[in-house]
Coordinates of N, CA and C in Angstrom, one line a residue:
M3 N 138.4 -33.4 200.3 CA 137.4 -34.3 200.8 C 136.0 -33.9 200.4
D4 N 135.3 -34.9 200.0 CA 133.9 -34.7 199.6 C 133.0 -34.8 200.8
F5 N 132.4 -33.7 201.2 CA 131.5 -33.6 202.4 C 130.1 -34.2 202.1
Q6 N 129.9 -34.5 200.8 CA 128.6 -35.2 200.4 C 127.4 -34.3 200.9
L7 N 127.4 -33.1 200.5 CA 126.3 -32.2 200.9 C 125.2 -32.0 199.8
Q8 N 125.3 -32.8 198.8 CA 124.4 -32.7 197.7 C 122.9 -32.7 198.0
D9 N 122.5 -33.5 199.0 CA 121.1 -33.6 199.4 C 120.8 -32.9 200.8
T10 N 121.6 -31.9 201.1 CA 121.5 -31.3 202.4 C 120.9 -29.9 202.3
V11 N 119.9 -29.6 203.1 CA 119.3 -28.3 203.1 C 119.8 -27.6 204.3
V12 N 120.4 -26.4 204.1 CA 121.1 -25.7 205.2 C 120.5 -24.3 205.3
L13 N 120.2 -23.8 206.5 CA 119.9 -22.4 206.8 C 121.1 -21.8 207.4
V14 N 121.5 -20.7 206.8 CA 122.6 -19.9 207.4 C 122.1 -18.5 207.7
T15 N 122.3 -18.0 208.9 CA 121.8 -16.7 209.3 C 123.0 -15.8 209.3
G16 N 122.8 -14.5 209.2 CA 123.9 -13.5 209.1 C 124.7 -13.7 207.8
A17 N 124.0 -14.1 206.7 CA 124.7 -14.6 205.5 C 124.9 -13.5 204.5
S18 N 124.7 -12.2 204.8 CA 124.8 -11.2 203.8 C 126.2 -10.7 203.6
R19 N 127.1 -11.0 204.6 CA 128.5 -10.5 204.5 C 129.4 -11.3 205.4
G20 N 130.7 -11.0 205.3 CA 131.7 -11.6 206.2 C 131.7 -13.2 206.2
L21 N 131.9 -13.7 207.3 CA 131.9 -15.2 207.4 C 130.6 -15.9 207.0
G22 N 129.5 -15.2 207.3 CA 128.2 -15.8 206.9 C 128.1 -16.0 205.4
A23 N 128.4 -14.9 204.7 CA 128.4 -15.0 203.3 C 129.3 -16.1 202.7
A24 N 130.5 -16.1 203.3 CA 131.5 -17.2 202.9 C 130.9 -18.6 203.1
M25 N 130.3 -18.8 204.3 CA 129.7 -20.1 204.6 C 128.6 -20.4 203.6
A26 N 127.7 -19.5 203.3 CA 126.6 -19.8 202.4 C 127.2 -20.2 201.0
V27 N 128.1 -19.4 200.5 CA 128.7 -19.7 199.2 C 129.4 -21.0 199.1
T28 N 130.2 -21.2 200.2 CA 131.0 -22.5 200.2 C 130.1 -23.7 200.3
L29 N 129.1 -23.6 201.1 CA 128.2 -24.8 201.2 C 127.5 -25.0 199.9
A30 N 127.1 -24.0 199.2 CA 126.5 -24.1 197.9 C 127.5 -24.8 196.9
E31 N 128.7 -24.3 197.0 CA 129.7 -24.9 196.1 C 130.0 -26.3 196.3
E32 N 129.8 -26.8 197.6 CA 129.9 -28.2 197.9 C 128.7 -29.0 197.6
G33 N 127.6 -28.3 197.1 CA 126.5 -29.0 196.6 C 125.2 -28.9 197.5
A34 N 125.3 -28.2 198.6 CA 124.2 -28.0 199.5 C 123.2 -27.1 198.9
T35 N 121.9 -27.2 199.3 CA 120.9 -26.3 199.1 C 120.8 -25.3 200.2
V36 N 121.1 -24.0 200.0 CA 121.3 -23.1 201.1 C 120.2 -22.0 201.1
V37 N 119.7 -21.7 202.3 CA 118.8 -20.6 202.5 C 119.6 -19.6 203.3
A38 N 119.9 -18.4 202.7 CA 120.7 -17.4 203.3 C 119.8 -16.3 203.9
A39 N 119.9 -16.1 205.2 CA 119.0 -15.2 205.9 C 119.8 -14.0 206.5
A40 N 119.3 -12.8 206.3 CA 119.9 -11.6 206.9 C 118.9 -10.4 206.7
R41 N 119.3 -9.2 207.1 CA 118.4 -8.0 207.0 C 118.5 -7.4 205.6
S42 N 119.7 -7.4 204.9 CA 119.9 -6.7 203.7 C 119.6 -7.5 202.5
K43 N 118.5 -7.2 201.8 CA 118.1 -8.0 200.6 C 119.2 -7.8 199.5
D44 N 119.6 -6.6 199.3 CA 120.6 -6.4 198.2 C 121.9 -7.2 198.4
S45 N 122.4 -7.2 199.6 CA 123.6 -8.0 199.9 C 123.3 -9.5 199.8
L46 N 122.1 -9.9 200.2 CA 121.8 -11.3 200.1 C 121.7 -11.7 198.6
D47 N 121.1 -10.9 197.8 CA 121.0 -11.1 196.4 C 122.4 -11.3 195.8
D48 N 123.4 -10.5 196.2 CA 124.7 -10.6 195.7 C 125.3 -11.9 196.1
V49 N 125.0 -12.4 197.4 CA 125.5 -13.7 197.8 C 124.9 -14.8 197.0
A50 N 123.6 -14.7 196.8 CA 122.9 -15.7 196.0 C 123.4 -15.8 194.6
A51 N 123.8 -14.7 194.0 CA 124.4 -14.7 192.7 C 125.7 -15.5 192.6
R52 N 126.3 -15.7 193.7 CA 127.6 -16.4 193.7 C 127.4 -17.9 194.0
G53 N 126.1 -18.3 194.2 CA 125.8 -19.6 194.8 C 125.5 -20.7 193.8
Q54 N 125.8 -20.5 192.5 CA 125.5 -21.5 191.5 C 124.1 -22.0 191.4
G55 N 123.2 -21.1 191.7 CA 121.8 -21.5 191.7 C 121.3 -22.3 192.9
R56 N 122.1 -22.4 193.9 CA 121.7 -23.3 195.1 C 121.4 -22.4 196.3
I57 N 121.4 -21.1 196.2 CA 121.2 -20.2 197.3 C 119.9 -19.4 197.1
S58 N 118.9 -19.5 198.0 CA 117.8 -18.7 198.1 C 117.9 -17.8 199.3
V59 N 117.1 -16.7 199.3 CA 117.3 -15.7 200.4 C 116.0 -15.6 201.2
E60 N 116.2 -15.2 202.5 CA 115.1 -14.8 203.4 C 115.5 -13.6 204.1
V61 N 114.8 -12.5 203.9 CA 115.1 -11.2 204.6 C 114.4 -11.2 205.9
V62 N 115.2 -11.2 207.0 CA 114.7 -11.2 208.3 C 115.6 -10.4 209.3
D63 N 115.0 -9.7 210.2 CA 115.7 -9.0 211.2 C 115.7 -9.9 212.5
M64 N 116.9 -10.2 213.0 CA 117.0 -11.2 214.1 C 116.5 -10.6 215.4
R65 N 116.1 -9.3 215.4 CA 115.5 -8.7 216.6 C 114.0 -8.9 216.6
D66 N 113.5 -9.4 215.5 CA 112.0 -9.6 215.3 C 111.7 -11.1 215.7
E67 N 111.3 -11.3 216.9 CA 111.2 -12.7 217.4 C 110.1 -13.5 216.6
T68 N 109.1 -12.8 216.2 CA 108.0 -13.4 215.4 C 108.6 -13.9 214.0
A69 N 109.3 -13.0 213.4 CA 109.9 -13.4 212.1 C 110.9 -14.5 212.2
V70 N 111.7 -14.4 213.3 CA 112.7 -15.5 213.5 C 112.1 -16.8 213.8
S71 N 111.0 -16.8 214.6 CA 110.3 -18.0 214.9 C 109.7 -18.7 213.7
G72 N 109.4 -17.9 212.6 CA 108.8 -18.5 211.4 C 109.8 -18.9 210.4
L73 N 111.0 -18.6 210.6 CA 112.1 -18.8 209.5 C 112.2 -20.3 209.2
V74 N 112.3 -21.1 210.2 CA 112.5 -22.6 209.9 C 111.3 -23.1 209.1
D75 N 110.1 -22.7 209.5 CA 108.9 -23.2 208.8 C 109.0 -22.7 207.3
S76 N 109.5 -21.6 207.1 CA 109.6 -21.1 205.7 C 110.6 -21.9 204.9
V77 N 111.7 -22.3 205.5 CA 112.7 -23.2 204.9 C 112.0 -24.6 204.5
V78 N 111.3 -25.1 205.5 CA 110.7 -26.4 205.3 C 109.6 -26.4 204.3
A79 N 108.8 -25.3 204.2 CA 107.8 -25.1 203.2 C 108.4 -25.1 201.8
R80 N 109.6 -24.5 201.7 CA 110.2 -24.3 200.4 C 110.9 -25.6 200.0
H81 N 111.6 -26.3 200.9 CA 112.4 -27.4 200.5 C 112.0 -28.7 201.1
G82 N 111.0 -28.8 202.0 CA 110.5 -30.0 202.5 C 111.2 -30.5 203.8
R83 N 112.3 -29.9 204.1 CA 113.0 -30.3 205.3 C 114.1 -29.3 205.7
I84 N 114.7 -29.5 206.8 CA 115.9 -28.7 207.1 C 116.9 -29.7 207.8
D85 N 118.1 -29.8 207.1 CA 119.1 -30.8 207.6 C 120.1 -30.2 208.5
A86 N 120.4 -28.9 208.3 CA 121.4 -28.2 209.2 C 121.0 -26.7 209.3
L87 N 121.4 -26.2 210.5 CA 121.2 -24.8 210.8 C 122.6 -24.3 211.2
V88 N 123.0 -23.1 210.7 CA 124.2 -22.4 211.1 C 123.8 -21.1 211.7
N89 N 123.8 -21.0 213.0 CA 123.5 -19.8 213.7 C 124.7 -18.8 213.7
N90 N 124.7 -18.0 212.7 CA 125.9 -17.1 212.6 C 125.6 -15.6 212.9
A91 N 124.3 -15.2 212.7 CA 124.0 -13.8 212.9 C 124.4 -13.3 214.3
G92 N 124.9 -12.1 214.4 CA 125.3 -11.5 215.7 C 125.7 -10.1 215.6
I93 N 125.6 -9.4 216.7 CA 126.0 -8.0 216.8 C 127.0 -7.8 217.9
A94 N 127.9 -6.9 217.8 CA 128.9 -6.6 218.8 C 129.0 -5.1 219.0
A95 N 128.4 -4.7 220.1 CA 128.4 -3.2 220.4 C 129.5 -3.0 221.4
A96 N 130.5 -2.2 221.0 CA 131.6 -1.9 221.9 C 131.3 -0.7 222.8
G97 N 131.8 -0.6 224.0 CA 131.5 0.5 224.8 C 132.1 0.3 226.2
T98 N 132.2 1.4 227.0 CA 132.6 1.3 228.4 C 131.5 0.8 229.2
F99 N 131.7 -0.3 229.9 CA 130.6 -1.0 230.6 C 129.9 -0.1 231.6
A100 N 130.6 0.7 232.4 CA 130.0 1.5 233.4 C 129.0 2.5 232.9
E101 N 129.2 2.9 231.6 CA 128.3 3.9 231.0 C 127.4 3.3 229.9
Q102 N 127.4 2.0 229.8 CA 126.6 1.4 228.7 C 125.1 1.4 229.0
D103 N 124.3 1.8 228.0 CA 122.9 1.8 228.1 C 122.4 0.3 228.2
P104 N 121.5 0.0 229.2 CA 121.0 -1.4 229.2 C 120.4 -1.9 228.0
Q105 N 119.8 -1.0 227.2 CA 119.2 -1.4 225.9 C 120.2 -2.0 225.0
V106 N 121.4 -1.6 225.0 CA 122.5 -2.2 224.2 C 122.6 -3.7 224.6
W107 N 122.6 -4.0 225.9 CA 122.6 -5.4 226.3 C 121.4 -6.2 225.8
K108 N 120.2 -5.5 226.0 CA 119.0 -6.2 225.6 C 119.0 -6.5 224.1
D109 N 119.5 -5.6 223.2 CA 119.5 -5.9 221.8 C 120.6 -7.0 221.5
T110 N 121.7 -6.9 222.2 CA 122.7 -7.9 222.0 C 122.2 -9.3 222.4
M111 N 121.6 -9.4 223.5 CA 121.0 -10.7 223.9 C 119.9 -11.2 223.0
T112 N 119.1 -10.3 222.5 CA 118.0 -10.7 221.6 C 118.6 -11.3 220.3
V113 N 119.6 -10.6 219.7 CA 120.2 -11.1 218.5 C 121.1 -12.3 218.7
N114 N 121.9 -12.2 219.7 CA 123.0 -13.2 219.8 C 122.6 -14.5 220.6
V115 N 121.5 -14.4 221.4 CA 121.1 -15.5 222.3 C 119.7 -16.0 222.0
I116 N 118.7 -15.0 222.1 CA 117.3 -15.4 221.9 C 117.1 -15.9 220.5
A117 N 117.6 -15.2 219.5 CA 117.3 -15.6 218.1 C 117.9 -17.0 217.8
P118 N 119.2 -17.3 218.2 CA 119.7 -18.6 218.0 C 118.9 -19.7 218.8
M119 N 118.4 -19.3 220.0 CA 117.6 -20.3 220.7 C 116.3 -20.6 220.0
L120 N 115.6 -19.6 219.5 CA 114.4 -19.8 218.8 C 114.6 -20.6 217.5
L121 N 115.7 -20.3 216.8 CA 116.0 -21.1 215.6 C 116.3 -22.5 215.9
A122 N 117.2 -22.7 216.9 CA 117.6 -24.1 217.3 C 116.4 -24.9 217.8
Q123 N 115.5 -24.2 218.5 CA 114.3 -24.9 219.0 C 113.4 -25.3 217.8
A124 N 113.1 -24.4 216.9 CA 112.3 -24.7 215.7 C 112.9 -25.8 214.8
A125 N 114.2 -25.6 214.5 CA 114.9 -26.6 213.7 C 115.0 -27.9 214.4
G126 N 115.3 -27.9 215.7 CA 115.4 -29.1 216.4 C 114.2 -30.0 216.4
R127 N 113.0 -29.3 216.5 CA 111.8 -30.1 216.4 C 111.7 -30.8 215.1
K128 N 112.0 -30.1 214.0 CA 111.9 -30.8 212.6 C 113.0 -31.9 212.5
M129 N 114.2 -31.6 213.0 CA 115.3 -32.6 212.9 C 114.9 -33.9 213.7
I130 N 114.3 -33.7 214.9 CA 113.9 -34.9 215.7 C 112.9 -35.7 214.9
E131 N 112.0 -35.0 214.3 CA 110.9 -35.7 213.5 C 111.6 -36.5 212.3
Q132 N 112.6 -35.8 211.7 CA 113.3 -36.5 210.6 C 114.2 -37.6 211.0
G133 N 114.7 -37.5 212.3 CA 115.6 -38.5 212.8 C 117.1 -38.2 212.6
H134 N 117.3 -36.9 212.2 CA 118.7 -36.5 212.0 C 118.8 -34.9 211.9
G135 N 119.9 -34.4 212.2 CA 120.1 -32.9 212.0 C 121.4 -32.5 212.6
R136 N 121.9 -31.3 212.1 CA 123.1 -30.7 212.7 C 122.9 -29.2 212.9
I137 N 123.3 -28.7 214.1 CA 123.2 -27.3 214.4 C 124.6 -26.9 214.7
V138 N 125.1 -25.8 214.0 CA 126.4 -25.2 214.3 C 126.2 -23.8 214.7
N139 N 126.6 -23.5 216.0 CA 126.4 -22.2 216.5 C 127.8 -21.4 216.4
I140 N 127.7 -20.2 215.9 CA 129.0 -19.4 215.7 C 129.1 -18.5 216.9
A141 N 130.1 -18.8 217.8 CA 130.3 -17.9 219.0 C 131.4 -17.0 218.7
S142 N 132.4 -17.0 219.5 CA 133.6 -16.1 219.4 C 134.6 -16.4 220.4
T143 N 135.8 -16.1 220.2 CA 136.8 -16.3 221.3 C 136.4 -15.5 222.5
T144 N 135.6 -14.4 222.3 CA 135.2 -13.6 223.5 C 134.2 -14.4 224.3
G145 N 133.6 -15.5 223.8 CA 132.8 -16.3 224.6 C 133.5 -17.4 225.4
V146 N 134.8 -17.5 225.1 CA 135.7 -18.4 225.8 C 136.6 -17.6 226.8
R147 N 137.0 -16.4 226.4 CA 137.8 -15.5 227.2 C 137.2 -14.1 227.1
G148 N 136.8 -13.5 228.2 CA 136.1 -12.2 228.1 C 137.1 -11.1 227.6
K149 N 136.4 -10.0 227.0 CA 137.2 -9.0 226.4 C 136.7 -7.6 226.8
P150 N 137.6 -6.7 227.3 CA 137.2 -5.4 227.7 C 136.5 -4.6 226.6
H151 N 135.5 -3.8 227.0 CA 134.7 -3.0 226.1 C 133.8 -3.8 225.2
L152 N 133.8 -5.1 225.4 CA 132.8 -6.0 224.7 C 132.2 -6.9 225.8
V153 N 131.8 -6.3 226.9 CA 131.3 -7.2 228.0 C 130.0 -7.8 227.6
G154 N 129.0 -7.1 227.0 CA 127.8 -7.7 226.6 C 127.9 -8.7 225.5
Y155 N 128.8 -8.4 224.6 CA 129.1 -9.4 223.5 C 129.7 -10.7 224.1
S156 N 130.7 -10.5 225.0 CA 131.3 -11.6 225.6 C 130.3 -12.5 226.4
A157 N 129.4 -11.8 227.1 CA 128.4 -12.6 227.9 C 127.5 -13.3 227.0
S158 N 127.1 -12.7 225.9 CA 126.2 -13.4 224.9 C 126.8 -14.6 224.3
K159 N 128.1 -14.4 223.9 CA 128.7 -15.6 223.2 C 129.1 -16.7 224.2
G160 N 129.3 -16.3 225.4 CA 129.5 -17.3 226.5 C 128.2 -18.1 226.6
A161 N 127.1 -17.4 226.6 CA 125.8 -18.1 226.7 C 125.6 -19.1 225.5
V162 N 126.1 -18.7 224.3 CA 126.0 -19.6 223.1 C 126.8 -20.8 223.3
V163 N 128.0 -20.7 223.9 CA 128.8 -21.8 224.2 C 128.1 -22.8 225.1
R164 N 127.6 -22.3 226.2 CA 126.9 -23.1 227.2 C 125.7 -23.8 226.6
M165 N 124.9 -23.0 225.8 CA 123.7 -23.5 225.2 C 124.1 -24.7 224.3
T166 N 125.2 -24.5 223.5 CA 125.6 -25.6 222.6 C 125.9 -26.9 223.4
E167 N 126.6 -26.8 224.5 CA 127.0 -28.0 225.3 C 125.8 -28.7 225.9
A168 N 124.9 -27.9 226.5 CA 123.7 -28.4 227.1 C 122.8 -29.1 226.1
L169 N 122.5 -28.4 225.0 CA 121.6 -28.9 224.0 C 122.2 -30.1 223.3
A170 N 123.5 -30.2 223.1 CA 124.1 -31.3 222.5 C 123.8 -32.6 223.4
A171 N 124.0 -32.4 224.7 CA 123.7 -33.5 225.6 C 122.3 -33.9 225.6
E172 N 121.4 -33.0 225.5 CA 119.9 -33.3 225.5 C 119.5 -34.0 224.2
W173 N 120.1 -33.7 223.1 CA 119.6 -34.2 221.8 C 120.5 -35.2 221.2
A174 N 121.6 -35.6 221.8 CA 122.5 -36.6 221.3 C 121.8 -37.9 220.9
A175 N 120.9 -38.4 221.8 CA 120.2 -39.6 221.5 C 119.2 -39.5 220.4
K176 N 118.9 -38.3 220.0 CA 117.9 -38.0 218.9 C 118.6 -37.9 217.6
N177 N 119.9 -38.2 217.5 CA 120.7 -38.0 216.3 C 120.8 -36.6 215.8
V178 N 120.8 -35.7 216.7 CA 120.9 -34.2 216.3 C 122.2 -33.8 217.0
Q179 N 123.2 -33.4 216.2 CA 124.5 -33.0 216.7 C 124.5 -31.4 216.8
V180 N 125.0 -30.9 217.9 CA 125.0 -29.5 218.1 C 126.5 -29.1 218.5
N181 N 127.1 -28.3 217.7 CA 128.5 -27.9 217.9 C 128.7 -26.4 217.8
C182 N 129.8 -25.9 218.2 CA 130.1 -24.5 218.2 C 131.4 -24.2 217.7
I183 N 131.5 -23.1 216.9 CA 132.8 -22.6 216.4 C 133.0 -21.2 217.0
A184 N 134.2 -21.0 217.6 CA 134.6 -19.7 218.2 C 135.7 -19.1 217.4
P185 N 135.4 -18.3 216.4 CA 136.5 -17.7 215.6 C 137.2 -16.6 216.3
G186 N 138.4 -16.4 216.0 CA 139.2 -15.3 216.5 C 139.2 -14.2 215.4
A187 N 140.4 -13.6 215.1 CA 140.5 -12.5 214.2 C 140.5 -12.9 212.8
F188 N 139.4 -12.7 212.1 CA 139.3 -13.0 210.6 C 139.3 -11.7 209.8
A189 N 139.9 -11.7 208.7 CA 139.9 -10.5 207.9 C 138.6 -10.4 207.1
T190 N 137.6 -9.9 207.7 CA 136.3 -9.7 207.1 C 135.8 -8.2 207.3
D191 N 134.6 -7.9 206.8 CA 134.1 -6.6 207.0 C 134.0 -6.2 208.4
A192 N 133.8 -7.1 209.3 CA 133.7 -6.8 210.7 C 134.9 -6.2 211.3
Q193 N 136.1 -6.5 210.6 CA 137.4 -6.0 211.1 C 137.9 -4.8 210.2
K194 N 136.9 -4.2 209.5 CA 137.3 -3.1 208.5 C 138.2 -2.0 209.2
A195 N 137.8 -1.6 210.3 CA 138.5 -0.5 211.0 C 139.9 -0.9 211.3
V196 N 140.1 -2.1 211.7 CA 141.5 -2.6 212.0 C 142.3 -2.8 210.7
L197 N 141.7 -3.4 209.7 CA 142.3 -3.7 208.4 C 142.8 -2.4 207.7
E198 N 142.1 -1.3 207.9 CA 142.4 -0.1 207.2 C 143.3 0.8 208.0
S199 N 143.7 0.4 209.2 CA 144.7 1.2 209.9 C 146.0 0.4 210.2
P200 N 147.1 0.7 209.6 CA 148.3 0.0 209.8 C 148.7 -0.2 211.2
D201 N 148.5 0.9 212.0 CA 148.8 0.9 213.4 C 148.0 -0.1 214.2
L202 N 146.6 0.0 214.0 CA 145.7 -1.0 214.7 C 146.0 -2.4 214.2
L203 N 146.2 -2.6 212.9 CA 146.5 -3.9 212.4 C 147.7 -4.5 213.0
Q204 N 148.8 -3.7 213.1 CA 150.0 -4.2 213.7 C 149.8 -4.6 215.2
R205 N 149.1 -3.8 215.9 CA 148.8 -4.1 217.3 C 147.9 -5.4 217.5
R206 N 147.0 -5.5 216.6 CA 146.1 -6.6 216.7 C 146.8 -7.9 216.4
V207 N 147.6 -7.9 215.3 CA 148.4 -9.1 214.9 C 149.4 -9.5 215.9
A208 N 149.9 -8.5 216.6 CA 151.0 -8.8 217.6 C 150.4 -9.7 218.8
K209 N 149.1 -9.7 218.9 CA 148.5 -10.5 220.0 C 148.2 -11.9 219.6
I210 N 148.4 -12.2 218.3 CA 148.1 -13.5 217.7 C 149.4 -14.3 217.5
P211 N 149.6 -15.5 218.2 CA 150.8 -16.2 218.0 C 151.1 -16.5 216.5
A212 N 150.1 -16.7 215.7 CA 150.3 -17.0 214.3 C 150.8 -15.7 213.5
R213 N 150.7 -14.6 214.2 CA 151.2 -13.3 213.7 C 150.5 -12.9 212.3
R214 N 149.2 -13.2 212.3 CA 148.4 -12.7 211.1 C 146.9 -12.9 211.5
M215 N 146.1 -12.3 210.7 CA 144.7 -12.5 210.8 C 144.3 -13.6 209.8
A216 N 143.2 -14.3 210.0 CA 142.9 -15.4 209.1 C 142.0 -15.0 208.0
D217 N 142.0 -15.8 206.9 CA 141.1 -15.6 205.8 C 139.9 -16.4 206.0
A218 N 138.7 -15.9 205.6 CA 137.5 -16.6 205.8 C 137.5 -18.1 205.2
A219 N 138.3 -18.3 204.2 CA 138.4 -19.6 203.6 C 138.9 -20.7 204.5
E220 N 139.7 -20.2 205.5 CA 140.4 -21.1 206.4 C 139.4 -21.7 207.4
L221 N 138.2 -21.1 207.5 CA 137.2 -21.7 208.4 C 136.2 -22.6 207.7
M222 N 136.2 -22.6 206.4 CA 135.1 -23.3 205.7 C 135.2 -24.8 205.8
P223 N 136.4 -25.5 205.7 CA 136.4 -26.9 205.9 C 135.7 -27.4 207.2
L224 N 135.9 -26.7 208.3 CA 135.3 -27.0 209.5 C 133.8 -26.9 209.5
V225 N 133.4 -25.8 208.9 CA 131.9 -25.6 208.8 C 131.3 -26.7 208.0
C226 N 131.9 -27.0 206.8 CA 131.4 -28.1 206.0 C 131.3 -29.4 206.7
L227 N 132.4 -29.7 207.5 CA 132.4 -31.0 208.2 C 131.3 -31.1 209.2
L228 N 131.1 -30.0 210.0 CA 130.0 -30.0 211.0 C 128.6 -30.0 210.5
V229 N 128.5 -29.4 209.3 CA 127.2 -29.4 208.6 C 126.9 -30.8 208.0
S230 N 127.9 -31.5 207.6 CA 127.7 -32.8 206.9 C 127.4 -33.9 207.9
A231 N 127.1 -35.0 207.3 CA 126.8 -36.2 208.1 C 128.0 -37.0 208.4
S232 N 129.2 -36.4 208.2 CA 130.5 -37.2 208.3 C 131.0 -37.3 209.7
S233 N 130.4 -36.6 210.7 CA 130.9 -36.6 212.0 C 129.8 -36.8 213.0
P234 N 129.1 -37.9 213.0 CA 127.9 -38.2 213.8 C 128.2 -38.3 215.3
F235 N 129.4 -38.6 215.7 CA 129.8 -38.7 217.1 C 130.4 -37.4 217.7
T236 N 130.5 -36.4 216.9 CA 131.0 -35.1 217.3 C 129.8 -34.2 217.7
T237 N 129.6 -34.0 219.0 CA 128.6 -33.1 219.4 C 129.0 -32.5 220.8
G238 N 128.5 -31.3 221.0 CA 128.9 -30.6 222.2 C 130.3 -30.0 222.2
A239 N 130.9 -30.0 221.1 CA 132.3 -29.5 221.0 C 132.3 -28.0 220.7
V240 N 133.4 -27.3 221.2 CA 133.6 -25.9 220.9 C 135.0 -25.8 220.2
F241 N 134.9 -25.5 218.9 CA 136.2 -25.4 218.1 C 136.7 -24.0 218.1
V242 N 137.8 -23.7 218.8 CA 138.4 -22.4 218.8 C 139.3 -22.3 217.6
V243 N 139.1 -21.3 216.7 CA 139.9 -21.1 215.6 C 140.5 -19.7 215.6
D244 N 141.7 -19.5 216.2 CA 142.2 -18.2 216.5 C 143.7 -18.0 216.4
G245 N 144.3 -18.9 215.7 CA 145.8 -18.8 215.5 C 146.5 -18.9 216.8
G246 N 145.9 -19.5 217.8 CA 146.6 -19.7 219.1 C 146.4 -18.6 220.1
E247 N 145.6 -17.6 219.8 CA 145.5 -16.4 220.7 C 144.9 -16.8 222.0
S248 N 143.8 -17.5 222.1 CA 143.2 -17.7 223.4 C 143.9 -18.8 224.2
G249 N 144.8 -19.5 223.6 CA 145.6 -20.5 224.3 C 146.8 -20.1 225.0
K250 N 147.2 -18.8 224.8 CA 148.4 -18.3 225.4 C 148.1 -17.6 226.7
L251 N 149.1 -17.5 227.6 CA 149.0 -16.8 228.9 C 148.9 -15.3 228.6

């Protein structure tokens, strides 16, 4: 399917590795002009090198609210507009809740909730002016079902899900679609410890009805669809992609 992204300017955060890098590269391969944002310039440069000349980079720390607030303006200054935003950047600090430092929660909320909010707000203003736009928030299955030892992460991703739904309703009449993807277990750098341990991998896969972890490529058609103008009536949706894990008892 041709997603017709040739004239689409997309900002992807957390684009230096894992799913974010795959999103940036895939969108560029589909013809989009992509701005890849993350903390690591070297990793971003590697991603840009795979983007057929369609990926530029922005080095930004999602904990820096001032830098985050100016990111959309930087994209617009460079390309004249912003058609889509993919809020992918996130952190997941594991730990025992009763002993967890409140600062861990503050950092998690800053990166996983405040940064996407600031970006959605800034991008949304531009999109409303333009008369169109798409925002894709990347949550997690932990935002749909809570997970032990990831209480802060679960809470933050639950907030992203609710933000998506409320914002979609608020901006639907403005022709700005806001949707959410909640990935499950994907074989990326984020799962390195699991992938490198046969015992951990076996136990993790046993929880998934599909009996395997997913490849990043399996998420890309959905990302492209939601970033494109092909689904203008799809907004406020939460797409769980987890091999059936969150749907079982």
